[in-house]
Coordinates of C-alpha atoms in Angstrom, one line a residue:
M265 CA -68.2 10.4 91.5
S266 CA -65.7 12.2 94.0
K267 CA -63.4 15.1 92.9
Y268 CA -60.4 12.6 92.9
S269 CA -62.0 10.5 90.8
K270 CA -62.8 13.2 88.3
F271 CA -59.3 14.6 88.6
V272 CA -58.0 11.2 87.6
A273 CA -60.4 10.5 84.9
V274 CA -59.5 14.1 83.4
F275 CA -56.1 13.3 83.5
V276 CA -56.1 10.1 82.0
F277 CA -58.0 11.4 79.2
I278 CA -55.4 14.5 79.0
A279 CA -52.8 11.8 78.8
L280 CA -54.8 10.0 76.1
V281 CA -55.1 12.8 73.9
F282 CA -51.3 13.7 74.0
L283 CA -50.4 10.4 73.3
I284 CA -52.9 10.4 70.3
V285 CA -51.4 13.4 69.2
K286 CA -47.9 12.3 69.5
L287 CA -48.5 8.9 67.5
Y288 CA -50.0 10.9 65.0
Q289 CA -47.1 13.3 64.2
Q290 CA -44.7 10.3 64.4
N291 CA -47.3 8.9 61.7
L292 CA -47.0 11.8 59.6
H293 CA -42.9 12.1 59.8
G294 CA -42.8 8.2 58.9
V295 CA -45.0 8.7 55.7
G296 CA -43.1 11.7 54.8
Q297 CA -39.7 9.8 55.2
A298 CA -41.1 6.8 53.5
G299 CA -42.3 9.2 50.6
V300 CA -38.8 10.8 50.4
E301 CA -36.8 7.2 50.1
L302 CA -39.7 6.1 47.6
E303 CA -38.5 9.1 45.5
K304 CA -34.8 8.4 46.0
F305 CA -35.4 4.6 44.9
A306 CA -37.1 5.9 41.6
E307 CA -34.7 8.1 40.9
I308 CA -32.0 5.3 41.2
E309 CA -34.0 3.1 39.2
A310 CA -34.5 5.5 36.2
Q311 CA -30.4 6.0 36.4
M312 CA -29.9 2.1 36.1
F313 CA -32.6 1.6 33.5
K314 CA -31.1 4.5 31.1
L315 CA -27.3 3.0 31.8
Q316 CA -28.7 -0.6 31.0
H317 CA -30.3 1.3 27.6
Q318 CA -27.1 2.3 26.9
I319 CA -25.2 -0.9 27.6
N320 CA -27.6 -2.5 25.4
L321 CA -26.9 0.0 22.1
Q322 CA -23.1 -0.5 22.6
E323 CA -23.5 -4.2 22.7
A324 CA -25.6 -4.4 19.6
E325 CA -23.5 -2.0 17.6
L326 CA -20.5 -4.1 18.6
A327 CA -22.1 -7.3 17.4
M328 CA -23.1 -5.5 14.2
E329 CA -19.7 -4.5 13.9
T330 CA -18.3 -7.9 14.3
Q331 CA -21.0 -9.5 11.9
A332 CA -19.9 -7.1 9.2
H333 CA -16.4 -7.8 9.7
Q334 CA -16.5 -11.6 9.8
Q335 CA -18.8 -11.4 6.4
T336 CA -16.4 -9.1 4.9
T337 CA -13.2 -11.6 5.6
L338 CA -15.4 -14.7 4.5
Q339 CA -16.3 -12.7 1.1
L340 CA -12.8 -11.5 0.7
N341 CA -11.7 -15.0 1.1
Q342 CA -14.1 -16.6 -1.5
L343 CA -12.9 -14.1 -3.8
T344 CA -9.6 -14.8 -3.4
S345 CA -10.1 -18.7 -3.8
E346 CA -12.3 -17.9 -6.9
L347 CA -9.4 -15.9 -8.4
F348 CA -7.0 -18.5 -7.5
D349 CA -9.0 -21.5 -9.2
L350 CA -9.4 -19.1 -12.1
R351 CA -5.7 -18.4 -12.7
K352 CA -5.1 -22.2 -12.4
E353 CA -7.7 -22.8 -15.1
L354 CA -6.3 -20.1 -17.0
L355 CA -2.8 -21.6 -16.8
V356 CA -4.0 -24.9 -17.7
Y357 CA -5.5 -23.6 -20.9
Q358 CA -2.5 -21.8 -21.8
S359 CA -0.2 -24.8 -21.4
I360 CA -2.3 -26.9 -23.7
M361 CA -3.7 -24.3 -26.5
A362 CA -0.6 -21.7 -26.4
P363 CA 2.3 -23.0 -24.5
E364 CA 4.7 -20.3 -26.1
L365 CA 2.5 -17.7 -24.0
V366 CA 3.9 -19.3 -20.7
N367 CA 7.8 -19.7 -19.6
D368 CA 9.2 -22.9 -20.4
G369 CA 10.1 -25.4 -17.3
L370 CA 9.3 -25.5 -13.8
A371 CA 7.9 -22.1 -12.7
V372 CA 5.7 -20.8 -9.6
M373 CA 3.1 -18.0 -9.4
D374 CA -0.1 -16.9 -7.0
W375 CA 2.0 -16.9 -3.7
Q376 CA -0.4 -15.6 -1.1
V377 CA -0.3 -15.1 2.5
S378 CA -3.3 -14.3 5.0
A379 CA -3.1 -13.6 8.5
V380 CA -5.5 -15.4 10.6
S381 CA -4.7 -14.7 14.1
E382 CA -1.9 -12.5 16.1
N383 CA 0.7 -15.1 15.0
G384 CA -1.0 -17.3 12.6
Y385 CA -0.8 -17.6 8.7
Q386 CA -2.1 -19.1 5.9
F387 CA 0.1 -19.4 2.6
R388 CA -0.2 -20.8 -1.0
F389 CA 1.0 -20.7 -4.2
M390 CA 1.2 -22.8 -7.5
L391 CA 3.9 -24.9 -8.9
Y392 CA 3.3 -25.7 -12.5
Q393 CA 5.5 -27.0 -15.9
A394 CA 5.1 -24.0 -18.2
S395 CA 5.9 -25.9 -21.4
S396 CA 4.0 -27.8 -24.1
A397 CA 5.2 -31.3 -22.8
K398 CA 2.4 -33.1 -21.3
N399 CA 4.5 -35.8 -19.0
I400 CA 4.1 -36.0 -15.1
N401 CA 6.2 -33.9 -13.1
Q402 CA 7.5 -35.0 -9.8
G403 CA 10.2 -34.0 -7.4
R404 CA 10.5 -32.1 -4.1
F405 CA 10.8 -28.6 -2.9
T406 CA 11.6 -26.6 0.6
L407 CA 10.6 -23.6 2.0
Q408 CA 12.8 -21.4 4.1
I409 CA 11.5 -18.3 5.8
E410 CA 13.6 -15.5 7.0
G411 CA 13.3 -12.7 9.5
D412 CA 14.4 -10.7 12.7
L413 CA 13.9 -12.2 16.0
N414 CA 15.3 -10.4 19.0
G415 CA 17.4 -8.4 16.8
E416 CA 18.8 -11.2 14.9
L417 CA 18.5 -12.6 11.7
K418 CA 16.9 -15.8 11.9
Q419 CA 15.7 -18.4 9.5
F420 CA 13.4 -21.3 10.0
D421 CA 11.7 -24.3 7.9
L422 CA 8.2 -22.9 6.6
L423 CA 7.0 -26.5 5.8
E424 CA 7.7 -27.9 9.6
L425 CA 6.3 -25.0 11.4
A426 CA 3.3 -25.9 9.4
N427 CA 3.1 -29.5 10.3
L428 CA 3.9 -30.5 6.8
A429 CA 6.9 -32.9 5.3
S430 CA 10.0 -31.1 4.2
P431 CA 11.4 -31.8 1.8
H432 CA 8.0 -31.7 0.6
N433 CA 7.4 -34.2 -2.7
F434 CA 5.2 -32.9 -5.6
K435 CA 3.7 -35.0 -8.6
F436 CA 1.8 -33.5 -11.4
R437 CA 1.1 -33.1 -14.8
Y438 CA 0.2 -29.2 -15.2
F439 CA 0.3 -27.9 -11.5
A440 CA 0.2 -28.5 -8.2
A441 CA -1.6 -26.4 -5.1
I442 CA 0.1 -25.9 -2.5
K443 CA -1.2 -24.6 1.0
G444 CA -0.9 -24.7 4.6
S445 CA -1.2 -23.2 7.9
V446 CA 1.3 -21.9 10.3
T447 CA 2.1 -20.3 13.5
L448 CA 5.2 -18.1 13.8
P449 CA 7.5 -17.9 16.8
E450 CA 6.5 -15.4 19.3
G451 CA 8.4 -12.0 18.5
F452 CA 9.6 -13.4 14.9
K453 CA 9.0 -10.5 12.3
A454 CA 9.3 -12.4 8.8
S455 CA 10.4 -10.5 5.7
Q456 CA 10.8 -13.3 3.0
V457 CA 10.5 -17.1 2.0
S458 CA 12.8 -19.1 0.0
L459 CA 11.7 -21.7 -2.3
D460 CA 13.9 -24.5 -3.7
A461 CA 12.3 -27.0 -5.9
L462 CA 14.0 -30.1 -7.6
K463 CA 13.2 -32.4 -10.2
P464 CA 15.4 -35.1 -10.4
T465 CA 16.7 -36.8 -13.5
T466 CA 14.5 -39.9 -14.4
Q467 CA 13.8 -42.3 -17.3
W468 CA 10.8 -39.8 -18.1
Q469 CA 12.3 -36.2 -16.9
K470 CA 15.3 -34.3 -17.1
F471 CA 16.8 -32.4 -14.0
E472 CA 15.7 -29.2 -13.3
Q473 CA 15.9 -26.7 -10.1
L474 CA 14.1 -23.7 -9.3
K475 CA 14.8 -21.3 -6.7
H476 CA 12.5 -18.3 -5.9
T477 CA 12.3 -15.7 -3.4
F478 CA 8.6 -14.2 -2.0
T479 CA 8.0 -11.4 -0.1
W480 CA 6.0 -11.9 3.1
D481 CA 3.7 -9.5 3.1
P482 CA 0.4 -11.1 4.5
H483 CA -3.4 -9.8 3.9
P484 CA -4.3 -8.1 7.1
L485 CA -7.0 -9.9 9.4

């Protein structure tokens, strides 16, 4: 082999060694960079897992509170309904067994209002004949709701707002349970409801009129 050929062979060998060393260094740098990126990814993933865990806890607490509120509202409505029924039953027995314990004539009791939404309400009351007479009572009544609307005193027909006939007819022997659902006008702040009930003179009953004012004080949601 000539000197020139040996020189070329040595040069190629040195170049190959240099190239191998360079590639090895680049490979080490790439591995280090990938390690840093993997470490950063793991850190972000841990933060995301922590935040998701906190969100899950918040959602679970909110669901429990909502369920508890709904359950309490349901129980309250059931108890109120039971109380209403017991009062009606008591009134019937008083009217039959001890009419002297109740007032004579057309009367009203158990006015209740409950909020069901921002402007939605349910109302109910009982109209009854507090006397020893067992005749059928029939007539009609109106309900007017009064309050403030944009600084002015306003009055609306509560029965019409509740999509009920106005005047509303009644017919009962001992009592009539009246109830309805109503959505009040936006911005209207109710203060009271006026009842005007009338029994016209007929062959079986004498004329009678009842006027009564209820305070609009709804049970909260």
